[in-house]
PDB file of C-alpha atoms in Angstrom:
ATOM      1  CA  GLU A   1      11.264  21.428 -10.028  1.00 87.00           C
ATOM      2  CA  PHE A   2       8.333  19.355  -9.632  1.00 85.00           C
ATOM      3  CA  TYR A   3       8.833  18.463  -5.297  1.00 84.00           C
ATOM      4  CA  GLY A   4      10.822  21.814  -4.476  1.00 90.00           C
ATOM      5  CA  LYS A   5       8.877  24.604  -2.079  1.00 91.00           C
ATOM      6  CA  GLY A   6       5.871  26.252  -4.459  1.00 91.00           C
ATOM      7  CA  ALA A   7       6.156  23.347  -7.548  1.00 91.00           C
ATOM      8  CA  PRO A   8       2.901  21.423  -7.808  1.00 86.00           C
ATOM      9  CA  TYR A   9       3.909  17.938  -6.227  1.00 86.00           C
ATOM     10  CA  ASN A  10       5.440  20.020  -3.125  1.00 88.00           C
ATOM     11  CA  ALA A  11       2.445  18.740  -0.782  1.00 87.00           C
ATOM     12  CA  LEU A  12       3.907  14.847  -1.611  1.00 83.00           C
ATOM     13  CA  VAL A  13       7.280  15.876  -0.255  1.00 84.00           C
ATOM     14  CA  GLY A  14       8.254  13.900   3.235  1.00 80.00           C
ATOM     15  CA  LYS A  15       4.672  11.988   3.241  1.00 82.00           C
ATOM     16  CA  ASP A  16       3.247   8.520   2.268  1.00 85.00           C
ATOM     17  CA  SER A  17       1.012   9.811  -0.209  1.00 87.00           C
ATOM     18  CA  THR A  18      -0.466   6.174  -1.861  1.00 90.00           C
ATOM     19  CA  ARG A  19      -3.405   7.165  -1.901  1.00 93.00           C
ATOM     20  CA  GLY A  20      -3.368  10.620  -3.540  1.00 93.00           C
ATOM     21  CA  VAL A  21      -1.772   8.620  -6.309  1.00 92.00           C
ATOM     22  CA  ALA A  22      -3.743   6.210  -7.017  1.00 93.00           C
ATOM     23  CA  LYS A  23      -7.063   9.016  -6.850  1.00 95.00           C
ATOM     24  CA  MET A  24      -4.706  11.407  -8.682  1.00 93.00           C
ATOM     25  CA  SER A  25      -5.160  13.585  -5.762  1.00 93.00           C
ATOM     26  CA  LEU A  26      -3.521  16.475  -4.124  1.00 90.00           C
ATOM     27  CA  ASP A  27      -6.224  17.264  -1.609  1.00 93.00           C
ATOM     28  CA  PRO A  28      -4.677  17.117   2.055  1.00 91.00           C
ATOM     29  CA  ALA A  29      -7.321  14.370   2.920  1.00 93.00           C
ATOM     30  CA  ASP A  30      -5.535  12.131   0.198  1.00 94.00           C
ATOM     31  CA  LEU A  31      -2.108  12.625   1.247  1.00 92.00           C
ATOM     32  CA  THR A  32      -2.366   9.337   3.336  1.00 90.00           C
ATOM     33  CA  HIS A  33      -1.249   6.008   3.021  1.00 88.00           C
ATOM     34  CA  ASP A  34      -4.949   4.740   3.682  1.00 90.00           C
ATOM     35  CA  ILE A  35      -6.298   2.652   0.697  1.00 91.00           C
ATOM     36  CA  THR A  36      -9.648   1.798   2.287  1.00 92.00           C
ATOM     37  CA  GLY A  37     -12.412   2.173  -0.160  1.00 94.00           C
ATOM     38  CA  LEU A  38     -10.302   3.027  -3.292  1.00 94.00           C
ATOM     39  CA  THR A  39     -12.392   1.268  -6.354  1.00 95.00           C
ATOM     40  CA  GLU A  40     -10.436  -1.598  -8.357  1.00 94.00           C
ATOM     41  CA  GLU A  41      -9.380   0.597 -11.038  1.00 96.00           C
ATOM     42  CA  GLU A  42      -7.470   3.061  -8.640  1.00 95.00           C
ATOM     43  CA  LEU A  43      -5.977   0.326  -7.242  1.00 93.00           C
ATOM     44  CA  LYS A  44      -4.900  -0.761 -10.613  1.00 93.00           C
ATOM     45  CA  SER A  45      -3.592   2.560 -11.225  1.00 93.00           C
ATOM     46  CA  LEU A  46      -1.483   3.013  -8.304  1.00 91.00           C
ATOM     47  CA  ASP A  47       0.324  -0.221  -9.636  1.00 90.00           C
ATOM     48  CA  ASP A  48       0.916   1.169 -12.777  1.00 92.00           C
ATOM     49  CA  ILE A  49       2.468   4.411 -11.670  1.00 91.00           C
ATOM     50  CA  PHE A  50       4.280   2.702  -8.536  1.00 86.00           C
ATOM     51  CA  ASN A  51       5.834   0.345 -11.336  1.00 84.00           C
ATOM     52  CA  ASN A  52       6.150   1.918 -14.597  1.00 90.00           C
ATOM     53  CA  VAL A  53       6.618   5.510 -13.259  1.00 89.00           C
ATOM     54  CA  TYR A  54       8.358   5.413  -9.778  1.00 84.00           C
ATOM     55  CA  LYS A  55      10.356   2.529  -9.727  1.00 81.00           C
ATOM     56  CA  ALA A  56      11.805   3.328 -13.092  1.00 83.00           C
ATOM     57  CA  LYS A  57      12.188   6.630 -12.471  1.00 84.00           C
ATOM     58  CA  TYR A  58      13.851   6.662  -8.676  1.00 79.00           C
ATOM     59  CA  PRO A  59      15.227   4.668  -6.790  1.00 74.00           C
ATOM     60  CA  ILE A  60      13.989   3.810  -3.318  1.00 71.00           C
ATOM     61  CA  VAL A  61      16.061   5.656  -0.974  1.00 72.00           C
ATOM     62  CA  GLY A  62      14.337   4.840   2.405  1.00 69.00           C
ATOM     63  CA  TYR A  63      10.612   4.356   3.712  1.00 68.00           C
ATOM     64  CA  THR A  64       8.529   6.682   6.031  1.00 69.00           C
ATOM     65  CA  SER A  65       8.694   6.357   9.822  1.00 66.00           C
ATOM     66  CA  ARG A  66       5.176   4.534   9.365  1.00 68.00           C
ATOM     67  CA  ARG A  67       6.864   1.268   8.053  1.00 70.00           C
ATOM     68  CA  ILE A  68       9.878   1.536  10.127  1.00 76.00           C
ATOM     69  CA  LEU A  69       8.901   2.642  13.603  1.00 79.00           C
ATOM     70  CA  ASN A  70       6.134   1.581  16.050  1.00 79.00           C
ATOM     71  CA  GLU A  71       3.448   3.495  17.237  1.00 78.00           C
ATOM     72  CA  ASP A  72       5.398   4.825  20.123  1.00 84.00           C
ATOM     73  CA  GLY A  73       8.567   5.356  18.491  1.00 80.00           C
ATOM     74  CA  SER A  74      10.182   2.299  18.811  1.00 86.00           C
ATOM     75  CA  PRO A  75      12.194   0.870  16.056  1.00 83.00           C
ATOM     76  CA  ASN A  76       9.805  -1.777  14.575  1.00 80.00           C
ATOM     77  CA  LEU A  77      12.768  -4.688  14.774  1.00 84.00           C
ATOM     78  CA  ASP A  78      10.178  -6.861  12.328  1.00 82.00           C
ATOM     79  CA  PHE A  79      10.554  -4.445   9.662  1.00 79.00           C
ATOM     80  CA  LYS A  80      12.726  -5.916   6.668  1.00 77.00           C
ATOM     81  CA  PRO A  81      13.369  -3.930   3.132  1.00 72.00           C
ATOM     82  CA  GLU A  82      13.681  -7.234   0.966  1.00 68.00           C
ATOM     83  CA  ASP A  83      10.242  -8.142   2.185  1.00 66.00           C
ATOM     84  CA  GLN A  84       8.125  -4.955   1.207  1.00 65.00           C
ATOM     85  CA  PRO A  85       5.556  -5.105  -1.516  1.00 60.00           C
ATOM     86  CA  HIS A  86       7.097  -4.243  -4.784  1.00 58.00           C
ATOM     87  CA  PHE A  87      10.298  -4.139  -3.855  1.00 52.00           C
ATOM     88  CA  ASN A  88      13.532  -6.636  -4.781  1.00 50.00           C
ATOM     89  CA  ILE A  89      16.508  -5.342  -3.228  1.00 46.00           C
ATOM     90  CA  ARG A  90      18.352  -6.339  -6.523  1.00 49.00           C
ATOM     91  CA  ASP A  91      16.292  -3.621  -8.224  1.00 47.00           C
ATOM     92  CA  GLU A  92      17.690  -0.735  -6.347  1.00 43.00           C
ATOM     93  CA  PHE A  93      21.439  -2.014  -5.304  1.00 40.00           C
TER      94      PHE A  93
END
């Protein structure tokens, strides 16, 4: 009901919307992984939302291609889910 077609958060689907979450923004320019220039308050808000809402409510089921692929589209052989920030594999499986 929140993420489906026409729903309030549909703009977030399939994107790394880290910046938008930190800024509480659905502006297309903010729907990116880039956290450059965020304030300390926005970064704290992002951390709180991730740990107290997203991790508590949703299991991690995958990663955006930006993390698992290199810029040329080849697999990122250095990617390890267990090494990702804020992720403890025991929390999910």
